[in-house]
């Protein structure tokens, strides 16, 4: 049984003076339509919205199904910040025994487990025998619809 998902890493791209995409500041309603007169148009940079620390931020594309219960699906793009301290219940990208994986951290005292969010995958207990590094914390997920 596969215990890890493959990740493809990407770096943020320099935008070279890009003003960002158009942002409609209307609060899109999921109920009744809002009158068209109630919005104003501004520009928004997704870098400014999604990246807190550019030097420590990477993107990775998920390949696998181990985190579907957390909303991380195959081919989603993860925003990963290496400057955030790893703590219990955070979703982390980890290097485990030669492979990268994304899992939820479970920390109790000095014990660490990597918990998938899919019952078809086992919980991984980290031991001294493992080559293990918490590489970064997932801060956002970008999906195609």
PDB file of C-alpha atoms in Angstrom:
ATOM      1  CA  UNK A   1       0.000   0.000   0.000  1.00  0.00           C
ATOM      2  CA  UNK A   2       1.344   3.433  -0.953  1.00  0.00           C
ATOM      3  CA  UNK A   3       1.815   5.617   2.136  1.00  0.00           C
ATOM      4  CA  UNK A   4       2.850   8.837   0.420  1.00  0.00           C
ATOM      5  CA  UNK A   5       1.773  11.124  -2.364  1.00  0.00           C
ATOM      6  CA  UNK A   6       4.194  12.419  -4.950  1.00  0.00           C
ATOM      7  CA  UNK A   7       4.756  16.178  -4.946  1.00  0.00           C
ATOM      8  CA  UNK A   8       6.113  18.348  -7.748  1.00  0.00           C
ATOM      9  CA  UNK A   9       7.731  21.527  -6.362  1.00  0.00           C
ATOM     10  CA  UNK A  10       7.528  24.952  -8.001  1.00  0.00           C
ATOM     11  CA  UNK A  11       8.842  28.395  -7.031  1.00  0.00           C
ATOM     12  CA  UNK A  12       6.790  31.618  -7.025  1.00  0.00           C
ATOM     13  CA  UNK A  13       7.295  33.504 -10.282  1.00  0.00           C
ATOM     14  CA  UNK A  14       8.371  37.148 -10.348  1.00  0.00           C
ATOM     15  CA  UNK A  15       5.493  39.257 -11.633  1.00  0.00           C
ATOM     16  CA  UNK A  16       7.605  42.148 -13.001  1.00  0.00           C
ATOM     17  CA  UNK A  17       5.220  45.016 -12.387  1.00  0.00           C
ATOM     18  CA  UNK A  18       2.013  43.076 -12.922  1.00  0.00           C
ATOM     19  CA  UNK A  19      -0.919  44.848 -11.341  1.00  0.00           C
ATOM     20  CA  UNK A  20      -2.735  41.618 -10.561  1.00  0.00           C
ATOM     21  CA  UNK A  21      -6.113  40.366 -11.697  1.00  0.00           C
ATOM     22  CA  UNK A  22      -9.355  42.319 -11.496  1.00  0.00           C
ATOM     23  CA  UNK A  23     -11.090  41.860  -8.137  1.00  0.00           C
ATOM     24  CA  UNK A  24     -14.812  42.503  -7.845  1.00  0.00           C
ATOM     25  CA  UNK A  25     -15.340  43.657  -4.260  1.00  0.00           C
ATOM     26  CA  UNK A  26     -18.954  42.519  -3.926  1.00  0.00           C
ATOM     27  CA  UNK A  27     -19.003  39.489  -1.660  1.00  0.00           C
ATOM     28  CA  UNK A  28     -20.377  36.918  -4.128  1.00  0.00           C
ATOM     29  CA  UNK A  29     -23.719  35.662  -2.862  1.00  0.00           C
ATOM     30  CA  UNK A  30     -24.473  31.965  -2.732  1.00  0.00           C
ATOM     31  CA  UNK A  31     -28.127  32.828  -2.113  1.00  0.00           C
ATOM     32  CA  UNK A  32     -30.006  35.658  -3.802  1.00  0.00           C
ATOM     33  CA  UNK A  33     -28.257  37.750  -6.490  1.00  0.00           C
ATOM     34  CA  UNK A  34     -26.746  41.083  -5.458  1.00  0.00           C
ATOM     35  CA  UNK A  35     -27.591  44.179  -7.546  1.00  0.00           C
ATOM     36  CA  UNK A  36     -24.849  44.995 -10.054  1.00  0.00           C
ATOM     37  CA  UNK A  37     -24.593  48.561  -8.731  1.00  0.00           C
ATOM     38  CA  UNK A  38     -23.218  47.260  -5.401  1.00  0.00           C
ATOM     39  CA  UNK A  39     -19.703  46.378  -6.607  1.00  0.00           C
ATOM     40  CA  UNK A  40     -16.506  48.232  -7.268  1.00  0.00           C
ATOM     41  CA  UNK A  41     -13.620  47.006  -9.339  1.00  0.00           C
ATOM     42  CA  UNK A  42     -10.070  46.926  -7.949  1.00  0.00           C
ATOM     43  CA  UNK A  43      -6.953  44.883  -8.603  1.00  0.00           C
ATOM     44  CA  UNK A  44      -5.765  42.006  -6.445  1.00  0.00           C
ATOM     45  CA  UNK A  45      -2.462  40.147  -6.364  1.00  0.00           C
ATOM     46  CA  UNK A  46      -2.755  36.485  -5.451  1.00  0.00           C
ATOM     47  CA  UNK A  47       0.876  36.640  -4.319  1.00  0.00           C
ATOM     48  CA  UNK A  48      -0.116  39.233  -1.713  1.00  0.00           C
ATOM     49  CA  UNK A  49      -3.146  37.184  -0.657  1.00  0.00           C
ATOM     50  CA  UNK A  50      -1.470  33.759  -0.479  1.00  0.00           C
ATOM     51  CA  UNK A  51       2.216  34.375   0.316  1.00  0.00           C
ATOM     52  CA  UNK A  52       3.346  35.751   3.693  1.00  0.00           C
ATOM     53  CA  UNK A  53       7.074  35.115   3.324  1.00  0.00           C
ATOM     54  CA  UNK A  54       8.207  34.969  -0.305  1.00  0.00           C
ATOM     55  CA  UNK A  55      11.716  33.712   0.478  1.00  0.00           C
ATOM     56  CA  UNK A  56      10.307  30.722   2.392  1.00  0.00           C
ATOM     57  CA  UNK A  57       7.326  29.927   0.148  1.00  0.00           C
ATOM     58  CA  UNK A  58       7.101  27.182  -2.443  1.00  0.00           C
ATOM     59  CA  UNK A  59       4.324  25.591  -4.416  1.00  0.00           C
ATOM     60  CA  UNK A  60       3.843  21.854  -4.892  1.00  0.00           C
ATOM     61  CA  UNK A  61       1.345  19.898  -6.936  1.00  0.00           C
ATOM     62  CA  UNK A  62      -0.285  16.912  -5.207  1.00  0.00           C
ATOM     63  CA  UNK A  63      -0.303  13.513  -6.830  1.00  0.00           C
ATOM     64  CA  UNK A  64      -2.315  11.008  -4.842  1.00  0.00           C
ATOM     65  CA  UNK A  65      -5.381  10.545  -2.674  1.00  0.00           C
ATOM     66  CA  UNK A  66      -4.114  10.292   0.916  1.00  0.00           C
ATOM     67  CA  UNK A  67      -5.406  13.745   1.954  1.00  0.00           C
ATOM     68  CA  UNK A  68      -8.796  13.894   0.227  1.00  0.00           C
ATOM     69  CA  UNK A  69     -10.594  14.190   3.579  1.00  0.00           C
ATOM     70  CA  UNK A  70      -8.753  17.479   4.188  1.00  0.00           C
ATOM     71  CA  UNK A  71      -9.755  18.773   0.762  1.00  0.00           C
ATOM     72  CA  UNK A  72      -6.368  18.117  -0.880  1.00  0.00           C
ATOM     73  CA  UNK A  73      -7.128  16.338  -4.132  1.00  0.00           C
ATOM     74  CA  UNK A  74      -4.962  14.914  -6.882  1.00  0.00           C
ATOM     75  CA  UNK A  75      -3.415  17.736  -8.964  1.00  0.00           C
ATOM     76  CA  UNK A  76      -4.218  20.515  -6.433  1.00  0.00           C
ATOM     77  CA  UNK A  77      -1.571  23.201  -6.013  1.00  0.00           C
ATOM     78  CA  UNK A  78      -0.324  23.646  -2.439  1.00  0.00           C
ATOM     79  CA  UNK A  79       1.178  26.850  -1.042  1.00  0.00           C
ATOM     80  CA  UNK A  80       3.897  25.814   1.444  1.00  0.00           C
ATOM     81  CA  UNK A  81       5.618  28.138   3.915  1.00  0.00           C
ATOM     82  CA  UNK A  82       8.867  26.846   5.373  1.00  0.00           C
ATOM     83  CA  UNK A  83       9.021  29.631   7.986  1.00  0.00           C
ATOM     84  CA  UNK A  84       5.939  28.475   9.937  1.00  0.00           C
ATOM     85  CA  UNK A  85       6.721  26.317  12.984  1.00  0.00           C
ATOM     86  CA  UNK A  86       5.325  22.777  12.729  1.00  0.00           C
ATOM     87  CA  UNK A  87       2.726  22.143  15.410  1.00  0.00           C
ATOM     88  CA  UNK A  88       0.063  19.566  16.168  1.00  0.00           C
ATOM     89  CA  UNK A  89      -2.779  19.385  13.644  1.00  0.00           C
ATOM     90  CA  UNK A  90      -1.013  21.402  10.917  1.00  0.00           C
ATOM     91  CA  UNK A  91      -0.861  19.950   7.424  1.00  0.00           C
ATOM     92  CA  UNK A  92       2.805  19.528   6.586  1.00  0.00           C
ATOM     93  CA  UNK A  93       4.993  18.571   3.687  1.00  0.00           C
ATOM     94  CA  UNK A  94       7.525  16.112   5.062  1.00  0.00           C
ATOM     95  CA  UNK A  95      10.564  14.308   3.738  1.00  0.00           C
ATOM     96  CA  UNK A  96      10.293  10.722   4.961  1.00  0.00           C
ATOM     97  CA  UNK A  97      12.819   8.022   4.076  1.00  0.00           C
ATOM     98  CA  UNK A  98      13.711   9.502   0.700  1.00  0.00           C
ATOM     99  CA  UNK A  99      10.240  10.649  -0.398  1.00  0.00           C
ATOM    100  CA  UNK A 100       8.145  13.768   0.038  1.00  0.00           C
ATOM    101  CA  UNK A 101       4.650  13.367   1.450  1.00  0.00           C
ATOM    102  CA  UNK A 102       1.872  15.639   2.671  1.00  0.00           C
ATOM    103  CA  UNK A 103       0.078  14.623   5.891  1.00  0.00           C
ATOM    104  CA  UNK A 104      -1.506  16.070   9.022  1.00  0.00           C
ATOM    105  CA  UNK A 105       0.938  16.291  11.952  1.00  0.00           C
ATOM    106  CA  UNK A 106      -0.018  14.589  15.197  1.00  0.00           C
ATOM    107  CA  UNK A 107       2.345  15.506  18.028  1.00  0.00           C
ATOM    108  CA  UNK A 108       2.098  14.258  21.618  1.00  0.00           C
ATOM    109  CA  UNK A 109       5.105  14.996  23.764  1.00  0.00           C
ATOM    110  CA  UNK A 110       8.121  13.686  21.875  1.00  0.00           C
ATOM    111  CA  UNK A 111       6.074  11.370  19.634  1.00  0.00           C
ATOM    112  CA  UNK A 112       5.096  12.315  16.065  1.00  0.00           C
ATOM    113  CA  UNK A 113       2.654  10.656  13.678  1.00  0.00           C
ATOM    114  CA  UNK A 114       1.786  11.539  10.102  1.00  0.00           C
ATOM    115  CA  UNK A 115      -1.936  11.112   9.677  1.00  0.00           C
ATOM    116  CA  UNK A 116      -3.517  10.765   6.245  1.00  0.00           C
ATOM    117  CA  UNK A 117      -7.060  12.028   5.702  1.00  0.00           C
ATOM    118  CA  UNK A 118      -8.157   8.927   3.811  1.00  0.00           C
ATOM    119  CA  UNK A 119      -8.991   5.653   5.620  1.00  0.00           C
ATOM    120  CA  UNK A 120      -7.298   3.646   2.840  1.00  0.00           C
ATOM    121  CA  UNK A 121      -3.883   4.909   3.996  1.00  0.00           C
ATOM    122  CA  UNK A 122      -2.117   4.007   7.266  1.00  0.00           C
ATOM    123  CA  UNK A 123      -1.061   6.407  10.011  1.00  0.00           C
ATOM    124  CA  UNK A 124       2.735   6.619  10.052  1.00  0.00           C
ATOM    125  CA  UNK A 125       4.544   6.691  13.407  1.00  0.00           C
ATOM    126  CA  UNK A 126       7.891   8.433  13.150  1.00  0.00           C
ATOM    127  CA  UNK A 127      10.728   6.580  14.872  1.00  0.00           C
ATOM    128  CA  UNK A 128      14.454   7.175  15.321  1.00  0.00           C
ATOM    129  CA  UNK A 129      15.057   4.807  12.395  1.00  0.00           C
ATOM    130  CA  UNK A 130      13.244   7.133   9.973  1.00  0.00           C
ATOM    131  CA  UNK A 131      15.032   9.764   7.914  1.00  0.00           C
ATOM    132  CA  UNK A 132      12.476  12.488   8.678  1.00  0.00           C
ATOM    133  CA  UNK A 133      12.292  16.247   8.134  1.00  0.00           C
ATOM    134  CA  UNK A 134       9.255  18.521   8.331  1.00  0.00           C
ATOM    135  CA  UNK A 135       9.897  20.542   5.187  1.00  0.00           C
ATOM    136  CA  UNK A 136       7.106  23.138   5.421  1.00  0.00           C
ATOM    137  CA  UNK A 137       3.520  23.892   6.416  1.00  0.00           C
ATOM    138  CA  UNK A 138       0.663  24.036   3.906  1.00  0.00           C
ATOM    139  CA  UNK A 139      -1.035  27.433   4.145  1.00  0.00           C
ATOM    140  CA  UNK A 140      -3.366  27.335   1.134  1.00  0.00           C
ATOM    141  CA  UNK A 141      -4.621  25.036  -1.578  1.00  0.00           C
ATOM    142  CA  UNK A 142      -5.473  26.171  -5.098  1.00  0.00           C
ATOM    143  CA  UNK A 143      -8.037  24.080  -6.969  1.00  0.00           C
ATOM    144  CA  UNK A 144      -9.325  23.962 -10.503  1.00  0.00           C
ATOM    145  CA  UNK A 145     -13.073  23.706 -10.842  1.00  0.00           C
TER     146      UNK A 145
END
